[in-house]
Structures are given as structure tokens and as C-alpha cells.
mmCIF file of C-alpha atoms and ligand atoms in Angstrom:
data_model
loop_
_atom_site.group_PDB
_atom_site.id
_atom_site.type_symbol
_atom_site.label_atom_id
_atom_site.label_comp_id
_atom_site.label_asym_id
_atom_site.label_seq_id
_atom_site.Cartn_x
_atom_site.Cartn_y
_atom_site.Cartn_z
ATOM 1 C CA MET A 824 99.583 64.310 -26.803
ATOM 2 C CA ASP A 825 98.583 66.682 -29.612
ATOM 3 C CA LYS A 826 96.737 69.922 -29.077
ATOM 4 C CA LYS A 827 93.613 69.577 -26.948
ATOM 5 C CA SER A 828 90.465 69.299 -29.005
ATOM 6 C CA ARG A 829 88.101 72.274 -29.129
ATOM 7 C CA VAL A 830 84.801 71.506 -27.434
ATOM 8 C CA LEU A 831 81.414 73.034 -28.219
ATOM 9 C CA VAL A 832 78.763 72.485 -25.556
ATOM 10 C CA VAL A 833 75.108 72.829 -26.562
ATOM 11 C CA GLY A 834 72.809 73.203 -23.564
ATOM 12 C CA GLY A 835 75.711 74.620 -21.599
ATOM 13 C CA THR A 836 73.602 76.439 -19.015
ATOM 14 C CA GLY A 837 71.723 73.299 -17.994
ATOM 15 C CA PHE A 838 72.135 71.107 -14.939
ATOM 16 C CA ILE A 839 74.690 68.757 -16.473
ATOM 17 C CA GLY A 840 75.723 71.108 -19.289
ATOM 18 C CA ARG A 841 77.300 73.741 -17.025
ATOM 19 C CA ARG A 842 79.322 71.011 -15.309
ATOM 20 C CA ILE A 843 80.498 69.695 -18.660
ATOM 21 C CA VAL A 844 81.658 73.203 -19.605
ATOM 22 C CA ARG A 845 83.594 73.506 -16.345
ATOM 23 C CA ALA A 846 85.130 70.033 -16.704
ATOM 24 C CA SER A 847 86.159 70.822 -20.267
ATOM 25 C CA LEU A 848 87.904 74.018 -19.120
ATOM 26 C CA ALA A 849 89.478 72.200 -16.165
ATOM 27 C CA GLN A 850 90.939 69.582 -18.525
ATOM 28 C CA GLY A 851 92.440 72.320 -20.690
ATOM 29 C CA HIS A 852 90.147 72.227 -23.714
ATOM 30 C CA PRO A 853 89.358 75.424 -25.576
ATOM 31 C CA THR A 854 85.663 75.464 -24.753
ATOM 32 C CA LEU A 855 82.806 77.065 -26.646
ATOM 33 C CA VAL A 856 79.269 77.367 -25.325
ATOM 34 C CA LEU A 857 76.282 77.867 -27.583
ATOM 35 C CA MET A 858 74.405 81.038 -26.677
ATOM 36 C CA ARG A 859 70.931 80.938 -28.174
ATOM 37 C CA PRO A 860 69.242 84.243 -29.051
ATOM 38 C CA GLU A 861 66.007 82.668 -27.730
ATOM 39 C CA ILE A 862 67.169 83.269 -24.145
ATOM 40 C CA GLY A 863 65.464 86.668 -24.415
ATOM 41 C CA LEU A 864 64.969 88.140 -20.945
ATOM 42 C CA ASP A 865 66.097 85.034 -19.053
ATOM 43 C CA VAL A 866 68.573 86.902 -16.902
ATOM 44 C CA ASP A 867 69.603 83.817 -14.881
ATOM 45 C CA LYS A 868 70.555 81.988 -18.065
ATOM 46 C CA LEU A 869 72.498 84.971 -19.331
ATOM 47 C CA GLN A 870 74.314 85.294 -16.022
ATOM 48 C CA MET A 871 75.184 81.606 -16.131
ATOM 49 C CA LEU A 872 76.595 82.081 -19.640
ATOM 50 C CA LEU A 873 78.600 85.086 -18.477
ATOM 51 C CA SER A 874 79.949 83.181 -15.494
ATOM 52 C CA LEU A 875 81.080 80.384 -17.842
ATOM 53 C CA LYS A 876 82.718 83.050 -19.997
ATOM 54 C CA LYS A 877 84.485 84.432 -16.939
ATOM 55 C CA GLN A 878 85.811 80.939 -16.253
ATOM 56 C CA GLY A 879 87.343 80.864 -19.729
ATOM 57 C CA ALA A 880 84.635 79.628 -22.091
ATOM 58 C CA ARG A 881 83.911 81.417 -25.349
ATOM 59 C CA LEU A 882 80.248 82.134 -26.084
ATOM 60 C CA VAL A 883 79.146 81.406 -29.636
ATOM 61 C CA GLU A 884 75.836 82.855 -30.762
ATOM 62 C CA ALA A 885 73.583 80.588 -32.805
ATOM 63 C CA SER A 886 70.066 79.252 -32.788
ATOM 64 C CA LEU A 887 69.084 75.644 -33.321
ATOM 65 C CA ASP A 888 66.572 77.094 -35.778
ATOM 66 C CA ASP A 889 69.249 78.766 -37.907
ATOM 67 C CA HIS A 890 70.974 76.017 -39.855
ATOM 68 C CA ALA A 891 73.713 78.175 -41.385
ATOM 69 C CA GLY A 892 74.535 79.755 -38.007
ATOM 70 C CA LEU A 893 74.627 76.361 -36.357
ATOM 71 C CA VAL A 894 76.958 74.977 -39.058
ATOM 72 C CA ALA A 895 79.255 77.968 -38.499
ATOM 73 C CA ALA A 896 79.277 77.292 -34.728
ATOM 74 C CA VAL A 897 79.942 73.576 -35.156
ATOM 75 C CA ALA A 898 82.730 74.330 -37.647
ATOM 76 C CA GLN A 899 84.718 75.956 -34.833
ATOM 77 C CA ALA A 900 84.879 72.763 -32.765
ATOM 78 C CA ASP A 901 86.430 69.316 -32.934
ATOM 79 C CA VAL A 902 84.023 67.841 -30.409
ATOM 80 C CA VAL A 903 80.351 68.664 -29.900
ATOM 81 C CA ILE A 904 78.636 67.740 -26.651
ATOM 82 C CA SER A 905 74.895 68.126 -26.322
ATOM 83 C CA ALA A 906 73.382 68.459 -22.867
ATOM 84 C CA MET A 907 69.892 69.137 -24.192
ATOM 85 C CA SER A 908 67.104 68.865 -21.660
ATOM 86 C CA GLY A 909 65.207 65.596 -21.452
ATOM 87 C CA LYS A 910 62.479 67.095 -19.268
ATOM 88 C CA HIS A 911 59.880 68.108 -21.776
ATOM 89 C CA SER A 912 58.749 65.841 -24.499
ATOM 90 C CA HIS A 913 60.473 66.374 -27.830
ATOM 91 C CA ASN A 914 63.272 68.671 -26.623
ATOM 92 C CA LEU A 915 65.624 65.781 -27.268
ATOM 93 C CA LEU A 916 64.450 65.672 -30.878
ATOM 94 C CA LEU A 917 65.743 69.218 -31.381
ATOM 95 C CA GLN A 918 69.160 67.592 -31.494
ATOM 96 C CA HIS A 919 68.383 66.334 -35.004
ATOM 97 C CA LYS A 920 69.064 69.915 -36.102
ATOM 98 C CA LEU A 921 72.478 69.615 -34.512
ATOM 99 C CA VAL A 922 73.120 66.329 -36.303
ATOM 100 C CA GLU A 923 72.223 68.004 -39.599
ATOM 101 C CA ALA A 924 74.694 70.820 -38.855
ATOM 102 C CA ILE A 925 77.450 68.384 -37.839
ATOM 103 C CA LYS A 926 76.842 66.436 -41.042
ATOM 104 C CA GLU A 927 77.199 69.545 -43.157
ATOM 105 C CA ALA A 928 80.176 71.007 -41.279
ATOM 106 C CA GLY A 929 81.994 67.692 -41.709
ATOM 107 C CA ASN A 930 84.825 68.518 -39.294
ATOM 108 C CA VAL A 931 83.560 67.046 -36.023
ATOM 109 C CA LYS A 932 85.708 64.223 -34.676
ATOM 110 C CA ARG A 933 83.345 63.262 -31.879
ATOM 111 C CA PHE A 934 79.721 63.937 -30.980
ATOM 112 C CA ILE A 935 78.327 63.191 -27.535
ATOM 113 C CA PRO A 936 74.533 63.387 -27.687
ATOM 114 C CA SER A 937 72.410 64.164 -24.658
ATOM 115 C CA GLU A 938 71.991 60.791 -22.960
ATOM 116 C CA PHE A 939 73.669 60.714 -19.527
ATOM 117 C CA GLY A 940 71.183 58.297 -17.983
ATOM 118 C CA MET A 941 69.987 54.741 -18.537
ATOM 119 C CA ASP A 942 71.228 53.132 -21.734
ATOM 120 C CA PRO A 943 68.280 53.621 -24.125
ATOM 121 C CA SER A 944 69.313 50.603 -26.192
ATOM 122 C CA ARG A 945 68.571 48.412 -23.165
ATOM 123 C CA MET A 946 65.167 50.004 -22.545
ATOM 124 C CA VAL A 947 63.141 48.801 -25.524
ATOM 125 C CA HIS A 948 60.687 47.213 -23.079
ATOM 126 C CA ALA A 949 60.238 50.448 -21.063
ATOM 127 C CA LEU A 950 56.784 51.358 -19.799
ATOM 128 C CA GLU A 951 54.716 54.279 -21.033
ATOM 129 C CA PRO A 952 54.864 57.199 -20.614
ATOM 130 C CA GLY A 953 58.571 57.204 -19.649
ATOM 131 C CA ARG A 954 59.369 55.143 -22.723
ATOM 132 C CA ILE A 955 59.402 58.322 -24.850
ATOM 133 C CA THR A 956 62.805 59.351 -23.432
ATOM 134 C CA PHE A 957 64.429 56.169 -24.713
ATOM 135 C CA VAL A 958 62.571 56.205 -28.040
ATOM 136 C CA GLU A 959 63.769 59.746 -28.738
ATOM 137 C CA LYS A 960 67.341 58.997 -27.676
ATOM 138 C CA MET A 961 67.414 55.897 -29.921
ATOM 139 C CA ASP A 962 65.964 57.915 -32.777
ATOM 140 C CA LEU A 963 68.864 60.309 -32.481
ATOM 141 C CA ARG A 964 71.376 57.440 -32.290
ATOM 142 C CA ARG A 965 70.051 56.154 -35.603
ATOM 143 C CA ALA A 966 70.504 59.574 -37.233
ATOM 144 C CA ILE A 967 74.063 59.856 -35.858
ATOM 145 C CA GLU A 968 75.024 56.404 -37.068
ATOM 146 C CA GLU A 969 73.375 56.800 -40.479
ATOM 147 C CA ALA A 970 75.377 60.006 -40.966
ATOM 148 C CA ASN A 971 78.585 58.195 -39.901
ATOM 149 C CA ILE A 972 79.276 60.790 -37.229
ATOM 150 C CA PRO A 973 81.974 59.595 -34.800
ATOM 151 C CA HIS A 974 80.304 59.421 -31.399
ATOM 152 C CA THR A 975 80.371 58.280 -27.790
ATOM 153 C CA TYR A 976 77.263 57.513 -25.741
ATOM 154 C CA ILE A 977 77.533 58.215 -22.011
ATOM 155 C CA SER A 978 75.410 56.096 -19.705
ATOM 156 C CA ALA A 979 75.734 58.016 -16.459
ATOM 157 C CA ASN A 980 73.170 56.148 -14.325
ATOM 158 C CA CYS A 981 71.585 58.175 -11.488
ATOM 159 C CA PHE A 982 72.647 61.798 -11.039
ATOM 160 C CA ALA A 983 73.283 61.853 -7.293
ATOM 161 C CA ALA A 984 71.423 65.116 -6.584
ATOM 162 C CA LYS A 985 68.218 63.723 -8.042
ATOM 163 C CA PHE A 986 68.309 60.225 -6.555
ATOM 164 C CA CYS A 987 70.481 60.010 -3.454
ATOM 165 C CA PRO A 988 69.755 62.717 -0.813
ATOM 166 C CA ASN A 989 66.006 62.053 -1.209
ATOM 167 C CA LEU A 990 66.822 58.416 -0.404
ATOM 168 C CA CYS A 991 65.479 57.538 -3.876
ATOM 169 C CA GLU A 992 62.027 59.036 -3.231
ATOM 170 C CA LEU A 993 60.239 60.821 -6.051
ATOM 171 C CA ARG A 994 58.940 64.400 -5.944
ATOM 172 C CA THR A 995 61.517 65.654 -3.464
ATOM 173 C CA LEU A 996 65.230 66.403 -3.501
ATOM 174 C CA LEU A 997 65.639 66.436 0.276
ATOM 175 C CA PRO A 998 66.043 63.615 2.780
ATOM 176 C CA PRO A 999 62.763 62.529 4.387
ATOM 177 C CA LYS A 1000 62.468 63.457 8.078
ATOM 178 C CA GLU A 1001 60.321 60.705 9.606
ATOM 179 C CA LYS A 1002 59.534 57.930 7.117
ATOM 180 C CA VAL A 1003 60.753 56.656 3.813
ATOM 181 C CA HIS A 1004 58.947 54.694 1.119
ATOM 182 C CA VAL A 1005 60.964 51.640 0.190
ATOM 183 C CA TYR A 1006 60.691 50.069 -3.252
ATOM 184 C CA GLY A 1007 59.868 46.397 -2.685
ATOM 185 C CA ASP A 1008 62.456 44.897 -0.332
ATOM 186 C CA GLY A 1009 64.810 47.806 -1.086
ATOM 187 C CA ASN A 1010 67.631 45.500 -2.143
ATOM 188 C CA VAL A 1011 67.813 46.143 -5.890
ATOM 189 C CA LYS A 1012 71.158 47.713 -6.793
ATOM 190 C CA ALA A 1013 71.288 51.083 -8.537
ATOM 191 C CA ILE A 1014 74.270 53.316 -9.394
ATOM 192 C CA PHE A 1015 74.716 56.882 -8.149
ATOM 193 C CA VAL A 1016 77.184 59.333 -9.671
ATOM 194 C CA ASP A 1017 78.188 62.812 -8.526
ATOM 195 C CA GLU A 1018 77.253 64.981 -11.487
ATOM 196 C CA ASP A 1019 80.646 66.721 -11.505
ATOM 197 C CA ASP A 1020 82.136 63.254 -11.959
ATOM 198 C CA VAL A 1021 79.725 62.613 -14.842
ATOM 199 C CA ALA A 1022 81.175 65.715 -16.485
ATOM 200 C CA THR A 1023 84.789 64.742 -15.730
ATOM 201 C CA TYR A 1024 84.422 61.249 -17.214
ATOM 202 C CA THR A 1025 82.561 62.646 -20.227
ATOM 203 C CA ILE A 1026 85.406 65.031 -21.049
ATOM 204 C CA LYS A 1027 88.017 62.319 -20.408
ATOM 205 C CA SER A 1028 86.360 60.196 -23.080
ATOM 206 C CA ILE A 1029 86.227 62.718 -25.936
ATOM 207 C CA ASP A 1030 89.782 62.333 -27.262
ATOM 208 C CA ASP A 1031 90.135 58.687 -26.316
ATOM 209 C CA PRO A 1032 90.281 56.206 -29.215
ATOM 210 C CA ARG A 1033 89.043 53.494 -26.825
ATOM 211 C CA THR A 1034 85.662 55.221 -26.570
ATOM 212 C CA LEU A 1035 85.111 55.904 -30.258
ATOM 213 C CA ASN A 1036 81.658 54.767 -31.398
ATOM 214 C CA LYS A 1037 81.038 53.071 -28.067
ATOM 215 C CA THR A 1038 78.773 53.314 -25.056
ATOM 216 C CA ILE A 1039 80.617 54.205 -21.872
ATOM 217 C CA TYR A 1040 78.995 53.222 -18.585
ATOM 218 C CA LEU A 1041 79.769 55.084 -15.365
ATOM 219 C CA ARG A 1042 79.885 52.487 -12.617
ATOM 220 C CA PRO A 1043 81.870 53.768 -9.620
ATOM 221 C CA GLN A 1044 82.186 50.581 -7.576
ATOM 222 C CA GLU A 1045 81.572 52.256 -4.186
ATOM 223 C CA ASN A 1046 78.415 53.880 -5.520
ATOM 224 C CA ILE A 1047 76.658 50.721 -6.641
ATOM 225 C CA LEU A 1048 74.085 50.769 -3.880
ATOM 226 C CA SER A 1049 70.599 49.542 -3.089
ATOM 227 C CA GLN A 1050 67.962 51.888 -1.688
ATOM 228 C CA ASN A 1051 68.499 50.186 1.683
ATOM 229 C CA ASP A 1052 72.229 50.979 1.464
ATOM 230 C CA VAL A 1053 71.449 54.649 0.773
ATOM 231 C CA ILE A 1054 68.964 54.802 3.669
ATOM 232 C CA GLU A 1055 71.511 53.207 6.003
ATOM 233 C CA LYS A 1056 74.169 55.734 4.982
ATOM 234 C CA TRP A 1057 71.785 58.585 5.700
ATOM 235 C CA GLU A 1058 70.688 57.108 9.037
ATOM 236 C CA ASN A 1059 74.335 56.783 10.080
ATOM 237 C CA LEU A 1060 75.059 60.372 9.058
ATOM 238 C CA SER A 1061 71.926 61.945 10.536
ATOM 239 C CA GLY A 1062 71.810 59.750 13.631
ATOM 240 C CA LYS A 1063 68.098 59.239 13.071
ATOM 241 C CA VAL A 1064 66.269 55.992 12.237
ATOM 242 C CA LEU A 1065 63.447 56.395 9.729
ATOM 243 C CA GLU A 1066 60.199 54.462 9.574
ATOM 244 C CA LYS A 1067 60.227 52.228 6.458
ATOM 245 C CA ILE A 1068 57.066 51.835 4.418
ATOM 246 C CA HIS A 1069 57.458 49.148 1.790
ATOM 247 C CA ILE A 1070 55.580 49.579 -1.500
ATOM 248 C CA THR A 1071 54.986 46.829 -4.009
ATOM 249 C CA ALA A 1072 55.677 47.423 -7.685
ATOM 250 C CA ASP A 1073 51.921 47.409 -8.417
ATOM 251 C CA GLU A 1074 51.226 50.002 -5.736
ATOM 252 C CA PHE A 1075 54.049 52.159 -7.031
ATOM 253 C CA LEU A 1076 52.875 52.013 -10.644
ATOM 254 C CA ALA A 1077 49.291 52.688 -9.529
ATOM 255 C CA SER A 1078 50.505 55.934 -7.945
ATOM 256 C CA MET A 1079 50.693 57.284 -11.510
ATOM 257 C CA LYS A 1080 46.918 57.422 -11.576
ATOM 258 C CA ASP A 1081 46.597 59.146 -8.216
ATOM 259 C CA ILE A 1082 45.346 62.536 -9.327
ATOM 260 C CA HIS A 1083 45.004 63.674 -5.712
ATOM 261 C CA ALA A 1084 48.768 63.537 -5.445
ATOM 262 C CA GLY A 1085 48.863 66.051 -8.281
ATOM 263 C CA THR A 1086 50.615 63.589 -10.526
ATOM 264 C CA ASP A 1087 51.309 65.234 -13.865
ATOM 265 C CA ARG A 1088 53.050 63.871 -16.924
ATOM 266 C CA ILE A 1089 56.602 64.618 -15.791
ATOM 267 C CA ASN A 1090 55.858 62.787 -12.559
ATOM 268 C CA GLN A 1091 54.382 59.859 -14.469
ATOM 269 C CA VAL A 1092 57.527 59.657 -16.573
ATOM 270 C CA GLY A 1093 59.459 59.721 -13.299
ATOM 271 C CA VAL A 1094 57.409 56.864 -11.853
ATOM 272 C CA THR A 1095 58.162 54.582 -14.786
ATOM 273 C CA HIS A 1096 61.873 55.463 -14.813
ATOM 274 C CA PHE A 1097 62.096 54.849 -11.051
ATOM 275 C CA TYR A 1098 60.218 51.568 -11.511
ATOM 276 C CA HIS A 1099 62.813 50.323 -14.001
ATOM 277 C CA ILE A 1100 65.686 51.415 -11.767
ATOM 278 C CA PHE A 1101 64.478 50.331 -8.337
ATOM 279 C CA TYR A 1102 62.236 47.305 -9.016
ATOM 280 C CA GLU A 1103 63.634 45.899 -12.226
ATOM 281 C CA GLY A 1104 67.281 46.796 -11.575
ATOM 282 C CA CYS A 1105 67.849 48.039 -15.129
ATOM 283 C CA LEU A 1106 71.134 49.773 -14.252
ATOM 284 C CA THR A 1107 72.853 46.696 -12.891
ATOM 285 C CA ASN A 1108 71.126 43.642 -14.379
ATOM 286 C CA PHE A 1109 73.574 43.300 -17.272
ATOM 287 C CA GLU A 1110 77.282 42.879 -17.860
ATOM 288 C CA ILE A 1111 79.155 45.482 -19.871
ATOM 289 C CA GLY A 1112 79.830 43.996 -23.311
ATOM 290 C CA GLU A 1113 82.991 43.714 -25.406
ATOM 291 C CA ASP A 1114 81.946 46.653 -27.542
ATOM 292 C CA GLU A 1115 81.364 48.877 -24.548
ATOM 293 C CA ALA A 1116 83.533 50.230 -21.738
ATOM 294 C CA GLU A 1117 83.350 51.354 -18.118
ATOM 295 C CA ALA A 1118 84.619 54.792 -17.135
ATOM 296 C CA THR A 1119 86.325 54.064 -13.799
ATOM 297 C CA MET A 1120 88.330 51.283 -15.463
ATOM 298 C CA LEU A 1121 89.330 53.565 -18.352
ATOM 299 C CA TYR A 1122 90.245 56.471 -16.069
ATOM 300 C CA PRO A 1123 91.361 55.079 -12.698
ATOM 301 C CA GLU A 1124 93.158 58.372 -11.988
ATOM 302 C CA VAL A 1125 89.799 60.110 -11.369
ATOM 303 C CA GLN A 1126 88.997 60.270 -7.656
ATOM 304 C CA TYR A 1127 85.232 59.979 -7.781
ATOM 305 C CA THR A 1128 82.973 61.123 -4.963
ATOM 306 C CA CYS A 1129 81.429 58.427 -2.789
ATOM 307 C CA MET A 1130 77.848 58.864 -1.647
ATOM 308 C CA ASP A 1131 78.795 59.090 2.082
ATOM 309 C CA GLU A 1132 80.759 62.180 1.196
ATOM 310 C CA TYR A 1133 78.095 63.511 -1.148
ATOM 311 C CA LEU A 1134 75.374 63.224 1.517
ATOM 312 C CA LYS A 1135 77.283 65.153 4.193
ATOM 313 C CA ILE A 1136 76.158 68.550 2.865
ATOM 314 C CA TYR A 1137 72.526 67.540 3.485
ATOM 315 C CA VAL A 1138 72.989 66.913 7.221
HETATM 316 P P1 LIG B 226 68.216 70.782 -18.341
HETATM 317 O O1 LIG B 226 66.748 70.599 -18.151
HETATM 318 O O2 LIG B 226 68.996 71.417 -17.259
HETATM 319 O O3 LIG B 226 68.377 71.613 -19.725
HETATM 320 C C1 LIG B 226 69.583 71.610 -20.432
HETATM 321 C C2 LIG B 226 69.555 72.614 -21.560
HETATM 322 O O4 LIG B 226 68.645 72.250 -22.588
HETATM 323 C C3 LIG B 226 69.104 74.019 -21.212
HETATM 324 O O5 LIG B 226 70.061 74.685 -20.451
HETATM 325 C C4 LIG B 226 68.902 74.613 -22.596
HETATM 326 O O6 LIG B 226 70.147 74.997 -23.183
HETATM 327 C C5 LIG B 226 68.443 73.390 -23.402
HETATM 328 N N1 LIG B 226 67.034 73.539 -23.748
HETATM 329 C C6 LIG B 226 65.965 73.305 -22.986
HETATM 330 N N2 LIG B 226 64.837 73.564 -23.680
HETATM 331 C C7 LIG B 226 65.224 73.966 -24.912
HETATM 332 C C8 LIG B 226 64.534 74.364 -26.082
HETATM 333 N N3 LIG B 226 63.209 74.389 -26.125
HETATM 334 N N4 LIG B 226 65.253 74.718 -27.168
HETATM 335 C C9 LIG B 226 66.606 74.688 -27.136
HETATM 336 N N5 LIG B 226 67.325 74.301 -26.044
HETATM 337 C C10 LIG B 226 66.617 73.963 -24.966
HETATM 338 O O7 LIG B 226 68.866 69.379 -18.740
HETATM 339 P P2 LIG B 226 69.515 68.273 -17.801
HETATM 340 O O8 LIG B 226 70.922 68.622 -17.515
HETATM 341 O O9 LIG B 226 68.584 67.971 -16.686
HETATM 342 O O10 LIG B 226 69.461 66.992 -18.774
HETATM 343 C C11 LIG B 226 70.458 66.720 -19.740
HETATM 344 C C12 LIG B 226 70.448 65.229 -20.065
HETATM 345 O O11 LIG B 226 70.651 64.481 -18.873
HETATM 346 C C13 LIG B 226 69.156 64.701 -20.696
HETATM 347 O O12 LIG B 226 69.480 63.780 -21.700
HETATM 348 C C14 LIG B 226 68.456 63.986 -19.562
HETATM 349 O O13 LIG B 226 67.636 62.908 -19.993
HETATM 350 C C15 LIG B 226 69.620 63.497 -18.723
HETATM 351 N N6 LIG B 226 69.301 63.405 -17.301
HETATM 352 C C16 LIG B 226 69.822 62.374 -16.583
HETATM 353 C C17 LIG B 226 69.541 62.245 -15.249
HETATM 354 C C18 LIG B 226 70.127 61.118 -14.472
HETATM 355 O O14 LIG B 226 69.834 60.990 -13.283
HETATM 356 N N7 LIG B 226 70.974 60.308 -15.064
HETATM 357 C C19 LIG B 226 68.681 63.195 -14.541
HETATM 358 C C20 LIG B 226 68.259 64.293 -15.365
HETATM 359 C C21 LIG B 226 68.553 64.374 -16.702
HETATM 360 P P3 LIG B 226 70.745 76.467 -23.251
HETATM 361 O O15 LIG B 226 71.895 76.458 -22.317
HETATM 362 O O16 LIG B 226 71.144 76.630 -24.664
HETATM 363 O O17 LIG B 226 69.654 77.405 -22.855
#
């Protein structure tokens, strides 16, 4: 194999971004991390950047608001990976500035935009207000494709930390102690992926001609689980049986309007995303097409983490 491609990570201090930086270093890529001057007095962010530097990454200073600086940063890389936050509305759209810079630099062999979740192209029917995530991600796809930028889209399904230890419950990251709310009959299959594995598969794909201009789905076979499966795993590990409270889809969607529960916009977005995953089965109700690929099939050498193992730290 030729020299390893140089990787620039934008959003490198974020939840998935820092893992992508580490995976890139671990797989031997010269790795650059964008350091934005806007971090100001955010000492935690700076320390995260410095810890990535200590692990071997090179920090490159540029702002998304400085086109020339961004072009100069992009020009130093063969591959650009964006791990831009999807939390607040319109952050994802900031990536259009990155697309403009990639277009002008003209040297980038692969761009991975910030997706890492449900495939937005399969979510045209998504409910408001969560729909915005998919609309913005599709908007960016159009810009990438119109500019003929070589790309790979990563559909990572559920980050384990956000969906598994809480037994798929919203508004908490910890396992419930006494009772768990079950979506419908609890049998709809979802897919859970250790976020370090998300990063590993992402980096595996960047120099691979089989993933060029394709969507790659992460579907670790052992981690295709229903909510009931996840609850059972936790009950076996903790030795405690939880009370199950079943909620219908209508009840769940109505919870968006429950102001007493302090439901704000981010929570409402969460409700609609969870609805699509756990009632509709949007992660598993389709076959992967000819023009797409599945990561564990492409990279069988990766030993992914199973959810039994992942959950042990929460006991
Ligand atoms: P984070 O919220 O951790 O943020 C990532 C980075 O975004 C930050 O570190 C920062 O980069 C950058 N950023 C945030 N706000 C701004 C801003 N105003 N201007 C410039 N940069 C900004 O992101 P996540 O890791 O949670 O999300 C990344 C992707 O993963 C998103 O596409 C999201 O939709 C998806 N996701 C998927 C989940 C799943 O379960 N599959 C769950 C959660 C997210 P910097 O380092 O430069 O400061």
C-alpha cells in the first residue's frame, strides 16, 4: 500500500470527533486537527486539543469563518472528516463553508461529512422537529455531489453510550433502577455501535476504493438488538428484574407536548428520532443496496465490541 493518506478532522474535540482522531492515529495516518480560534477561554476544549497533540496529532489553526485559512488547512490533507455537532440547529450547515474550501483547495481525495447516525436519505418522511437533522444533512450531500467531491457517508446507527446503558430511555444516560419504559412491545430491532468502533470503521473506509461515493452502514451482527434484548442483557448483568411500562407510539409522541417534563426543543428532536428508531424500525427495515456497503463485511478483521461487554462498566 502507498503512503497513508493525511487526515484532517474538523470537530476533533467532539464526542465522536476525538475518537476519529485517535483511530486515525492508531491506523498510522498523519492526522491534523482543526483548532478554531473561537475556542477562546474554553480550557477543556484546549486541553482536549493538547491531549490529541500529545498522542501525535498536529493542530492546525483556522476558523470556519476564514475562507482563505480554511483552504490552507484543507490543502494539507488528503482526507477531510467532519464531526460537526448535530445538537443545535444549523451547526451542520456550517459545513457548507468546509465544502467551499474543499472545492477551492481541489486536492481532497475523500470527504466524510458529519452524519454518523440514521441514513438521512431514508428519512424523507421524518417527523418534525427532528426532521431538520436529515434535511440539513441531505442539503450538505447535495452540495458535496454538485461539487464532485469524492465522499463516503457513514451511517453509524445508535452510538452505544447514548442508547444502550439507558436501556433506550430518553433524557438519561444511566440504567434505570426500578422500572423501564418500553416502546410498544419492545421487539423492534435497532443497531448499537461502540463509538470507538464507529471511529475505527470510519478510518478504515477512507482509503478504500470500495467505499468511494457510497454510503457505508455499520451493522455489527451481534449488536442488532431490540429494546427487550437490551433490557434482558442488563437484567442478566445486574441481577435485577425491572418493572416494564409499555408506552404506545401515540403516548410517546404526545410526551413532546408535556411541558411539565421540561421538554425543550432538543428533547423534542430526540423524541422524534427515538420514535423512528424504536417504533418504526428505521435502522433495520431495509436491505443494504448494491450501491452501498456494510462495514463489518468490508472489514471483518475489526473485533467490534458487543453490547454485553459494553454494559459491564455500568454495573
Ligand atoms: P459534538 O456535539 O460533540 O460536537 C462536535 C464538534 O462540533 C465540537 O467539538 C466543535 O468542534 C464543533 N462545533 C460545535 N458547535 C460549533 C460551532 N458553533 N462552530 C464551529 N464548530 C462547532 O458532536 P457529536 O460528536 O455529538 O456529533 C457528531 C455527529 O454525530 C453529528 O452529525 C450528529 O448528528 C451525530 N450523532 C450521532 C449519534 C448516534 O447515536 N448515531 C448521537 C449523537 C450525534 P471543535 O472541536 O472545532 O470545537
